[in-house]
Amino acid sequence: MKTGSDWIEVVRRVATVLGGIGAGLWIARIIGWVADLDGTSLRAVVLGLGVLGGLAGWGEAKRLRPMESQERRDAFLGWAFVGALVFVIAVVALAFA
């Protein structure tokens, strides 16, 4: 049975896949830097490792267990704190710009 709070599970899975893609891209960038790649060869490495990272993230996202109510509450509180902190930093930055 689906509840109204299932969206957070979707967000977790999407974030896991995006994290896998990001990790693959970072590894590709490091390989490109070490091997001094550019042009087509760098694009091929980036594409390949980005896809592999996405697939690894997809596999990990399928294995995530649903959050307990306490974990869900902690996630909401934590991200609310992060959001408030980002808001305050943005306001201060705009005030002194």
A tleap script that builds the chain and sets N, CA, C and O, in Angstrom:
source leaprc.protein.ff14SB
mol = sequence {
  NMET LYS THR GLY SER ASP TRP ILE GLU VAL
  VAL ARG ARG VAL ALA THR VAL LEU GLY GLY
  ILE GLY ALA GLY LEU TRP ILE ALA ARG ILE
  ILE GLY TRP VAL ALA ASP LEU ASP GLY THR
  SER LEU ARG ALA VAL VAL LEU GLY LEU GLY
  VAL LEU GLY GLY LEU ALA GLY TRP GLY GLU
  ALA LYS ARG LEU ARG PRO MET GLU SER GLN
  GLU ARG ARG ASP ALA PHE LEU GLY TRP ALA
  PHE VAL GLY ALA LEU VAL PHE VAL ILE ALA
  VAL VAL ALA LEU ALA PHE CALA
}
set mol.1.N position { 0.839 -1.183 0.000 }
set mol.1.CA position { 0.000 0.000 0.000 }
set mol.1.C position { 0.881 1.242 0.000 }
set mol.1.O position { 1.807 1.351 0.804 }
set mol.2.N position { 0.601 2.158 -0.881 }
set mol.2.CA position { 1.391 3.383 -0.993 }
set mol.2.C position { 0.843 4.434 -0.042 }
set mol.2.O position { -0.366 4.585 0.135 }
set mol.3.N position { 1.776 5.150 0.561 }
set mol.3.CA position { 1.381 6.250 1.435 }
set mol.3.C position { 1.857 7.553 0.822 }
set mol.3.O position { 2.580 7.547 -0.175 }
set mol.4.N position { 1.464 8.650 1.400 }
set mol.4.CA position { 1.856 9.962 0.897 }
set mol.4.C position { 3.319 10.272 1.125 }
set mol.4.O position { 3.843 11.218 0.538 }
set mol.5.N position { 3.995 9.498 1.965 }
set mol.5.CA position { 5.392 9.793 2.262 }
set mol.5.C position { 6.351 8.918 1.463 }
set mol.5.O position { 7.540 8.882 1.779 }
set mol.6.N position { 5.882 8.220 0.450 }
set mol.6.CA position { 6.757 7.380 -0.369 }
set mol.6.C position { 7.702 8.200 -1.239 }
set mol.6.O position { 8.677 7.664 -1.766 }
set mol.7.N position { 7.429 9.477 -1.393 }
set mol.7.CA position { 8.276 10.306 -2.236 }
set mol.7.C position { 9.699 10.376 -1.701 }
set mol.7.O position { 10.644 10.517 -2.476 }
set mol.8.N position { 9.862 10.278 -0.396 }
set mol.8.CA position { 11.211 10.348 0.157 }
set mol.8.C position { 12.028 9.119 -0.233 }
set mol.8.O position { 13.247 9.213 -0.383 }
set mol.9.N position { 11.385 7.987 -0.396 }
set mol.9.CA position { 12.088 6.786 -0.851 }
set mol.9.C position { 12.538 6.961 -2.306 }
set mol.9.O position { 13.630 6.531 -2.676 }
set mol.10.N position { 11.703 7.584 -3.115 }
set mol.10.CA position { 12.072 7.857 -4.506 }
set mol.10.C position { 13.261 8.813 -4.545 }
set mol.10.O position { 14.193 8.626 -5.327 }
set mol.11.N position { 13.221 9.837 -3.695 }
set mol.11.CA position { 14.331 10.793 -3.640 }
set mol.11.C position { 15.615 10.090 -3.215 }
set mol.11.O position { 16.679 10.369 -3.768 }
set mol.12.N position { 15.535 9.189 -2.247 }
set mol.12.CA position { 16.714 8.434 -1.816 }
set mol.12.C position { 17.299 7.618 -2.952 }
set mol.12.O position { 18.515 7.576 -3.137 }
set mol.13.N position { 16.427 6.969 -3.714 }
set mol.13.CA position { 16.909 6.134 -4.810 }
set mol.13.C position { 17.525 6.976 -5.930 }
set mol.13.O position { 18.564 6.617 -6.485 }
set mol.14.N position { 16.884 8.085 -6.252 }
set mol.14.CA position { 17.427 8.978 -7.278 }
set mol.14.C position { 18.773 9.542 -6.821 }
set mol.14.O position { 19.714 9.619 -7.612 }
set mol.15.N position { 18.869 9.935 -5.555 }
set mol.15.CA position { 20.125 10.465 -5.032 }
set mol.15.C position { 21.221 9.405 -5.059 }
set mol.15.O position { 22.383 9.730 -5.305 }
set mol.16.N position { 20.876 8.154 -4.813 }
set mol.16.CA position { 21.860 7.079 -4.870 }
set mol.16.C position { 22.375 6.884 -6.290 }
set mol.16.O position { 23.576 6.707 -6.496 }
set mol.17.N position { 21.482 6.917 -7.263 }
set mol.17.CA position { 21.904 6.777 -8.663 }
set mol.17.C position { 22.768 7.970 -9.069 }
set mol.17.O position { 23.811 7.793 -9.699 }
set mol.18.N position { 22.344 9.177 -8.713 }
set mol.18.CA position { 23.125 10.364 -9.052 }
set mol.18.C position { 24.485 10.354 -8.355 }
set mol.18.O position { 25.481 10.805 -8.919 }
set mol.19.N position { 24.519 9.842 -7.135 }
set mol.19.CA position { 25.795 9.704 -6.434 }
set mol.19.C position { 26.727 8.744 -7.148 }
set mol.19.O position { 27.931 8.991 -7.225 }
set mol.20.N position { 26.189 7.655 -7.671 }
set mol.20.CA position { 26.995 6.712 -8.446 }
set mol.20.C position { 27.540 7.346 -9.715 }
set mol.20.O position { 28.700 7.141 -10.070 }
set mol.21.N position { 26.701 8.114 -10.395 }
set mol.21.CA position { 27.152 8.810 -11.598 }
set mol.21.C position { 28.245 9.818 -11.235 }
set mol.21.O position { 29.264 9.912 -11.919 }
set mol.22.N position { 28.026 10.561 -10.166 }
set mol.22.CA position { 29.028 11.541 -9.732 }
set mol.22.C position { 30.357 10.889 -9.380 }
set mol.22.O position { 31.419 11.406 -9.725 }
set mol.23.N position { 30.297 9.754 -8.693 }
set mol.23.CA position { 31.528 9.041 -8.345 }
set mol.23.C position { 32.254 8.570 -9.609 }
set mol.23.O position { 33.476 8.675 -9.704 }
set mol.24.N position { 31.497 8.055 -10.573 }
set mol.24.CA position { 32.105 7.635 -11.831 }
set mol.24.C position { 32.758 8.799 -12.566 }
set mol.24.O position { 33.831 8.645 -13.150 }
set mol.25.N position { 32.111 9.967 -12.538 }
set mol.25.CA position { 32.668 11.134 -13.211 }
set mol.25.C position { 33.933 11.638 -12.515 }
set mol.25.O position { 34.880 12.065 -13.176 }
set mol.26.N position { 33.950 11.588 -11.185 }
set mol.26.CA position { 35.162 11.983 -10.450 }
set mol.26.C position { 36.311 11.048 -10.778 }
set mol.26.O position { 37.436 11.498 -10.997 }
set mol.27.N position { 36.043 9.763 -10.812 }
set mol.27.CA position { 37.090 8.796 -11.149 }
set mol.27.C position { 37.580 9.034 -12.576 }
set mol.27.O position { 38.778 8.950 -12.846 }
set mol.28.N position { 36.660 9.330 -13.484 }
set mol.28.CA position { 37.042 9.611 -14.870 }
set mol.28.C position { 37.923 10.859 -14.935 }
set mol.28.O position { 38.895 10.896 -15.689 }
set mol.29.N position { 37.590 11.859 -14.161 }
set mol.29.CA position { 38.388 13.088 -14.160 }
set mol.29.C position { 39.797 12.829 -13.635 }
set mol.29.O position { 40.772 13.362 -14.165 }
set mol.30.N position { 39.897 12.013 -12.595 }
set mol.30.CA position { 41.209 11.675 -12.043 }
set mol.30.C position { 42.023 10.881 -13.068 }
set mol.30.O position { 43.212 11.143 -13.252 }
set mol.31.N position { 41.392 9.920 -13.729 }
set mol.31.CA position { 42.083 9.142 -14.762 }
set mol.31.C position { 42.515 10.058 -15.907 }
set mol.31.O position { 43.627 9.935 -16.420 }
set mol.32.N position { 41.635 10.972 -16.302 }
set mol.32.CA position { 41.975 11.917 -17.358 }
set mol.32.C position { 43.141 12.807 -16.986 }
set mol.32.O position { 43.973 13.130 -17.833 }
set mol.33.N position { 43.209 13.206 -15.727 }
set mol.33.CA position { 44.297 14.057 -15.255 }
set mol.33.C position { 45.609 13.284 -15.191 }
set mol.33.O position { 46.652 13.771 -15.628 }
set mol.34.N position { 45.544 12.057 -14.632 }
set mol.34.CA position { 46.758 11.245 -14.500 }
set mol.34.C position { 47.291 10.842 -15.872 }
set mol.34.O position { 48.496 10.915 -16.112 }
set mol.35.N position { 46.405 10.419 -16.771 }
set mol.35.CA position { 46.822 9.952 -18.093 }
set mol.35.C position { 46.931 11.083 -19.106 }
set mol.35.O position { 47.288 10.851 -20.261 }
set mol.36.N position { 46.624 12.319 -18.676 }
set mol.36.CA position { 46.685 13.503 -19.546 }
set mol.36.C position { 45.834 13.312 -20.803 }
set mol.36.O position { 46.287 13.548 -21.923 }
set mol.37.N position { 44.595 12.881 -20.586 }
set mol.37.CA position { 43.672 12.662 -21.702 }
set mol.37.C position { 42.968 13.961 -22.055 }
set mol.37.O position { 42.766 14.821 -21.198 }
set mol.38.N position { 42.599 14.095 -23.311 }
set mol.38.CA position { 41.750 15.206 -23.732 }
set mol.38.C position { 40.994 14.789 -24.984 }
set mol.38.O position { 41.271 13.749 -25.580 }
set mol.39.N position { 40.052 15.604 -25.362 }
set mol.39.CA position { 39.285 15.343 -26.573 }
set mol.39.C position { 38.430 14.092 -26.495 }
set mol.39.O position { 37.765 13.832 -25.492 }
set mol.40.N position { 38.461 13.327 -27.571 }
set mol.40.CA position { 37.604 12.159 -27.707 }
set mol.40.C position { 37.915 11.081 -26.676 }
set mol.40.O position { 37.004 10.436 -26.156 }
set mol.41.N position { 39.190 10.886 -26.380 }
set mol.41.CA position { 39.539 9.848 -25.402 }
set mol.41.C position { 39.002 10.188 -24.014 }
set mol.41.O position { 38.522 9.305 -23.303 }
set mol.42.N position { 39.077 11.460 -23.625 }
set mol.42.CA position { 38.526 11.863 -22.327 }
set mol.42.C position { 37.007 11.706 -22.316 }
set mol.42.O position { 36.431 11.261 -21.323 }
set mol.43.N position { 36.369 12.069 -23.407 }
set mol.43.CA position { 34.904 11.918 -23.482 }
set mol.43.C position { 34.493 10.456 -23.360 }
set mol.43.O position { 33.501 10.143 -22.702 }
set mol.44.N position { 35.239 9.569 -23.982 }
set mol.44.CA position { 34.923 8.137 -23.911 }
set mol.44.C position { 35.083 7.616 -22.489 }
set mol.44.O position { 34.247 6.848 -22.013 }
set mol.45.N position { 36.149 8.026 -21.808 }
set mol.45.CA position { 36.356 7.592 -20.423 }
set mol.45.C position { 35.253 8.152 -19.525 }
set mol.45.O position { 34.719 7.438 -18.677 }
set mol.46.N position { 34.914 9.415 -19.709 }
set mol.46.CA position { 33.863 10.039 -18.897 }
set mol.46.C position { 32.526 9.344 -19.123 }
set mol.46.O position { 31.818 9.032 -18.166 }
set mol.47.N position { 32.179 9.103 -20.376 }
set mol.47.CA position { 30.910 8.433 -20.682 }
set mol.47.C position { 30.888 7.028 -20.096 }
set mol.47.O position { 29.914 6.634 -19.454 }
set mol.48.N position { 31.957 6.276 -20.315 }
set mol.48.CA position { 31.998 4.904 -19.809 }
set mol.48.C position { 31.901 4.823 -18.299 }
set mol.48.O position { 31.107 4.049 -17.763 }
set mol.49.N position { 32.711 5.624 -17.608 }
set mol.49.CA position { 32.675 5.564 -16.148 }
set mol.49.C position { 31.411 6.201 -15.573 }
set mol.49.O position { 30.948 5.800 -14.506 }
set mol.50.N position { 30.853 7.188 -16.271 }
set mol.50.CA position { 29.575 7.751 -15.826 }
set mol.50.C position { 28.462 6.713 -15.895 }
set mol.50.O position { 27.645 6.600 -14.982 }
set mol.51.N position { 28.439 5.957 -16.991 }
set mol.51.CA position { 27.428 4.898 -17.145 }
set mol.51.C position { 27.651 3.796 -16.115 }
set mol.51.O position { 26.700 3.333 -15.485 }
set mol.52.N position { 28.905 3.374 -15.939 }
set mol.52.CA position { 29.191 2.339 -14.935 }
set mol.52.C position { 28.814 2.807 -13.527 }
set mol.52.O position { 28.256 2.038 -12.745 }
set mol.53.N position { 29.115 4.056 -13.209 }
set mol.53.CA position { 28.727 4.600 -11.905 }
set mol.53.C position { 27.219 4.645 -11.729 }
set mol.53.O position { 26.699 4.348 -10.654 }
set mol.54.N position { 26.520 5.020 -12.800 }
set mol.54.CA position { 25.058 5.038 -12.744 }
set mol.54.C position { 24.476 3.654 -12.537 }
set mol.54.O position { 23.522 3.477 -11.779 }
set mol.55.N position { 25.061 2.662 -13.221 }
set mol.55.CA position { 24.590 1.282 -13.048 }
set mol.55.C position { 24.872 0.773 -11.634 }
set mol.55.O position { 24.043 0.088 -11.036 }
set mol.56.N position { 26.046 1.115 -11.108 }
set mol.56.CA position { 26.360 0.722 -9.734 }
set mol.56.C position { 25.405 1.397 -8.755 }
set mol.56.O position { 24.945 0.768 -7.803 }
set mol.57.N position { 25.105 2.679 -8.987 }
set mol.57.CA position { 24.145 3.394 -8.141 }
set mol.57.C position { 22.751 2.800 -8.240 }
set mol.57.O position { 22.038 2.711 -7.240 }
set mol.58.N position { 22.358 2.391 -9.448 }
set mol.58.CA position { 21.046 1.767 -9.650 }
set mol.58.C position { 20.953 0.461 -8.861 }
set mol.58.O position { 19.945 0.187 -8.211 }
set mol.59.N position { 22.017 -0.338 -8.928 }
set mol.59.CA position { 22.026 -1.595 -8.176 }
set mol.59.C position { 21.943 -1.364 -6.682 }
set mol.59.O position { 21.235 -2.079 -5.972 }
set mol.60.N position { 22.665 -0.367 -6.209 }
set mol.60.CA position { 22.618 -0.042 -4.778 }
set mol.60.C position { 21.247 0.509 -4.388 }
set mol.60.O position { 20.744 0.207 -3.306 }
set mol.61.N position { 20.638 1.318 -5.266 }
set mol.61.CA position { 19.323 1.900 -4.970 }
set mol.61.C position { 18.259 0.812 -4.858 }
set mol.61.O position { 17.324 0.940 -4.067 }
set mol.62.N position { 18.392 -0.256 -5.644 }
set mol.62.CA position { 17.413 -1.341 -5.562 }
set mol.62.C position { 17.527 -2.113 -4.254 }
set mol.62.O position { 16.562 -2.741 -3.818 }
set mol.63.N position { 18.709 -2.070 -3.619 }
set mol.63.CA position { 18.903 -2.793 -2.367 }
set mol.63.C position { 18.576 -1.966 -1.130 }
set mol.63.O position { 18.621 -2.496 -0.019 }
set mol.64.N position { 18.248 -0.683 -1.285 }
set mol.64.CA position { 17.925 0.146 -0.120 }
set mol.64.C position { 16.660 -0.368 0.556 }
set mol.64.O position { 15.663 -0.660 -0.104 }
set mol.65.N position { 16.714 -0.474 1.857 }
set mol.65.CA position { 15.513 -0.864 2.592 }
set mol.65.C position { 14.727 0.400 2.946 }
set mol.65.O position { 15.319 1.465 3.118 }
set mol.66.N position { 13.413 0.292 3.054 }
set mol.66.CA position { 12.626 1.473 3.423 }
set mol.66.C position { 13.039 1.998 4.793 }
set mol.66.O position { 13.406 1.236 5.688 }
set mol.67.N position { 12.970 3.309 4.932 }
set mol.67.CA position { 13.354 3.932 6.193 }
set mol.67.C position { 12.294 3.679 7.261 }
set mol.67.O position { 11.097 3.630 6.979 }
set mol.68.N position { 12.764 3.524 8.475 }
set mol.68.CA position { 11.867 3.451 9.627 }
set mol.68.C position { 11.335 4.856 9.909 }
set mol.68.O position { 11.863 5.837 9.386 }
set mol.69.N position { 10.305 4.951 10.723 }
set mol.69.CA position { 9.715 6.258 10.998 }
set mol.69.C position { 10.702 7.188 11.694 }
set mol.69.O position { 10.700 8.391 11.436 }
set mol.70.N position { 11.550 6.645 12.578 }
set mol.70.CA position { 12.534 7.474 13.260 }
set mol.70.C position { 13.584 7.993 12.271 }
set mol.70.O position { 14.003 9.147 12.357 }
set mol.71.N position { 14.004 7.144 11.337 }
set mol.71.CA position { 14.973 7.563 10.323 }
set mol.71.C position { 14.375 8.642 9.422 }
set mol.71.O position { 15.050 9.601 9.048 }
set mol.72.N position { 13.113 8.471 9.086 }
set mol.72.CA position { 12.423 9.446 8.247 }
set mol.72.C position { 12.344 10.795 8.953 }
set mol.72.O position { 12.585 11.840 8.347 }
set mol.73.N position { 12.003 10.763 10.244 }
set mol.73.CA position { 11.935 11.996 11.031 }
set mol.73.C position { 13.305 12.669 11.093 }
set mol.73.O position { 13.416 13.883 10.920 }
set mol.74.N position { 14.350 11.873 11.340 }
set mol.74.CA position { 15.698 12.429 11.417 }
set mol.74.C position { 16.135 13.017 10.080 }
set mol.74.O position { 16.824 14.036 10.044 }
set mol.75.N position { 15.735 12.377 8.982 }
set mol.75.CA position { 16.078 12.899 7.660 }
set mol.75.C position { 15.397 14.242 7.426 }
set mol.75.O position { 16.027 15.179 6.934 }
set mol.76.N position { 14.130 14.343 7.772 }
set mol.76.CA position { 13.426 15.619 7.627 }
set mol.76.C position { 14.072 16.706 8.466 }
set mol.76.O position { 14.298 17.814 7.980 }
set mol.77.N position { 14.373 16.400 9.729 }
set mol.77.CA position { 14.986 17.394 10.603 }
set mol.77.C position { 16.371 17.797 10.104 }
set mol.77.O position { 16.716 18.979 10.106 }
set mol.78.N position { 17.153 16.825 9.681 }
set mol.78.CA position { 18.495 17.124 9.186 }
set mol.78.C position { 18.477 17.995 7.947 }
set mol.78.O position { 19.215 18.977 7.864 }
set mol.79.N position { 17.631 17.639 6.973 }
set mol.79.CA position { 17.578 18.434 5.755 }
set mol.79.C position { 16.929 19.791 5.988 }
set mol.79.O position { 17.242 20.752 5.285 }
set mol.80.N position { 16.029 19.883 6.966 }
set mol.80.CA position { 15.474 21.192 7.314 }
set mol.80.C position { 16.578 22.079 7.889 }
set mol.80.O position { 16.639 23.269 7.579 }
set mol.81.N position { 17.443 21.514 8.717 }
set mol.81.CA position { 18.568 22.271 9.273 }
set mol.81.C position { 19.514 22.724 8.164 }
set mol.81.O position { 19.953 23.874 8.151 }
set mol.82.N position { 19.830 21.820 7.230 }
set mol.82.CA position { 20.709 22.166 6.116 }
set mol.82.C position { 20.072 23.269 5.268 }
set mol.82.O position { 20.748 24.217 4.869 }
set mol.83.N position { 18.781 23.143 4.997 }
set mol.83.CA position { 18.083 24.155 4.217 }
set mol.83.C position { 18.083 25.509 4.906 }
set mol.83.O position { 18.280 26.536 4.257 }
set mol.84.N position { 17.865 25.520 6.218 }
set mol.84.CA position { 17.896 26.772 6.966 }
set mol.84.C position { 19.292 27.391 6.941 }
set mol.84.O position { 19.431 28.607 6.811 }
set mol.85.N position { 20.310 26.567 7.065 }
set mol.85.CA position { 21.684 27.066 7.030 }
set mol.85.C position { 22.009 27.667 5.664 }
set mol.85.O position { 22.616 28.735 5.592 }
set mol.86.N position { 21.617 27.000 4.590 }
set mol.86.CA position { 21.844 27.527 3.243 }
set mol.86.C position { 21.089 28.834 3.057 }
set mol.86.O position { 21.611 29.767 2.446 }
set mol.87.N position { 19.870 28.914 3.572 }
set mol.87.CA position { 19.079 30.132 3.472 }
set mol.87.C position { 19.770 31.285 4.188 }
set mol.87.O position { 19.864 32.385 3.643 }
set mol.88.N position { 20.251 31.046 5.395 }
set mol.88.CA position { 20.921 32.102 6.165 }
set mol.88.C position { 22.188 32.559 5.454 }
set mol.88.O position { 22.461 33.758 5.382 }
set mol.89.N position { 22.963 31.616 4.928 }
set mol.89.CA position { 24.186 31.978 4.205 }
set mol.89.C position { 23.854 32.805 2.968 }
set mol.89.O position { 24.551 33.773 2.662 }
set mol.90.N position { 22.801 32.433 2.261 }
set mol.90.CA position { 22.397 33.193 1.061 }
set mol.90.C position { 21.953 34.588 1.423 }
set mol.90.O position { 22.313 35.544 0.736 }
set mol.91.N position { 21.177 34.733 2.490 }
set mol.91.CA position { 20.711 36.047 2.915 }
set mol.91.C position { 21.882 36.930 3.331 }
set mol.91.O position { 21.944 38.103 2.964 }
set mol.92.N position { 22.807 36.363 4.094 }
set mol.92.CA position { 23.982 37.128 4.524 }
set mol.92.C position { 24.834 37.513 3.317 }
set mol.92.O position { 25.326 38.639 3.248 }
set mol.93.N position { 25.016 36.603 2.371 }
set mol.93.CA position { 25.796 36.893 1.177 }
set mol.93.C position { 25.147 38.015 0.357 }
set mol.93.O position { 25.833 38.900 -0.155 }
set mol.94.N position { 23.822 37.965 0.243 }
set mol.94.CA position { 23.132 39.020 -0.502 }
set mol.94.C position { 23.164 40.342 0.242 }
set mol.94.O position { 23.220 41.401 -0.384 }
set mol.95.N position { 23.129 40.299 1.562 }
set mol.95.CA position { 23.140 41.540 2.339 }
set mol.95.C position { 24.484 42.256 2.226 }
set mol.95.O position { 24.533 43.485 2.270 }
set mol.96.N position { 25.556 41.514 2.084 }
set mol.96.CA position { 26.880 42.127 2.023 }
set mol.96.C position { 27.444 42.178 0.607 }
set mol.96.O position { 28.620 42.492 0.422 }
set mol.97.N position { 26.629 41.875 -0.385 }
set mol.97.CA position { 27.112 41.887 -1.780 }
set mol.97.C position { 27.157 43.297 -2.327 }
set mol.97.O position { 27.537 43.500 -3.481 }
savepdb mol mol.pdb
quit
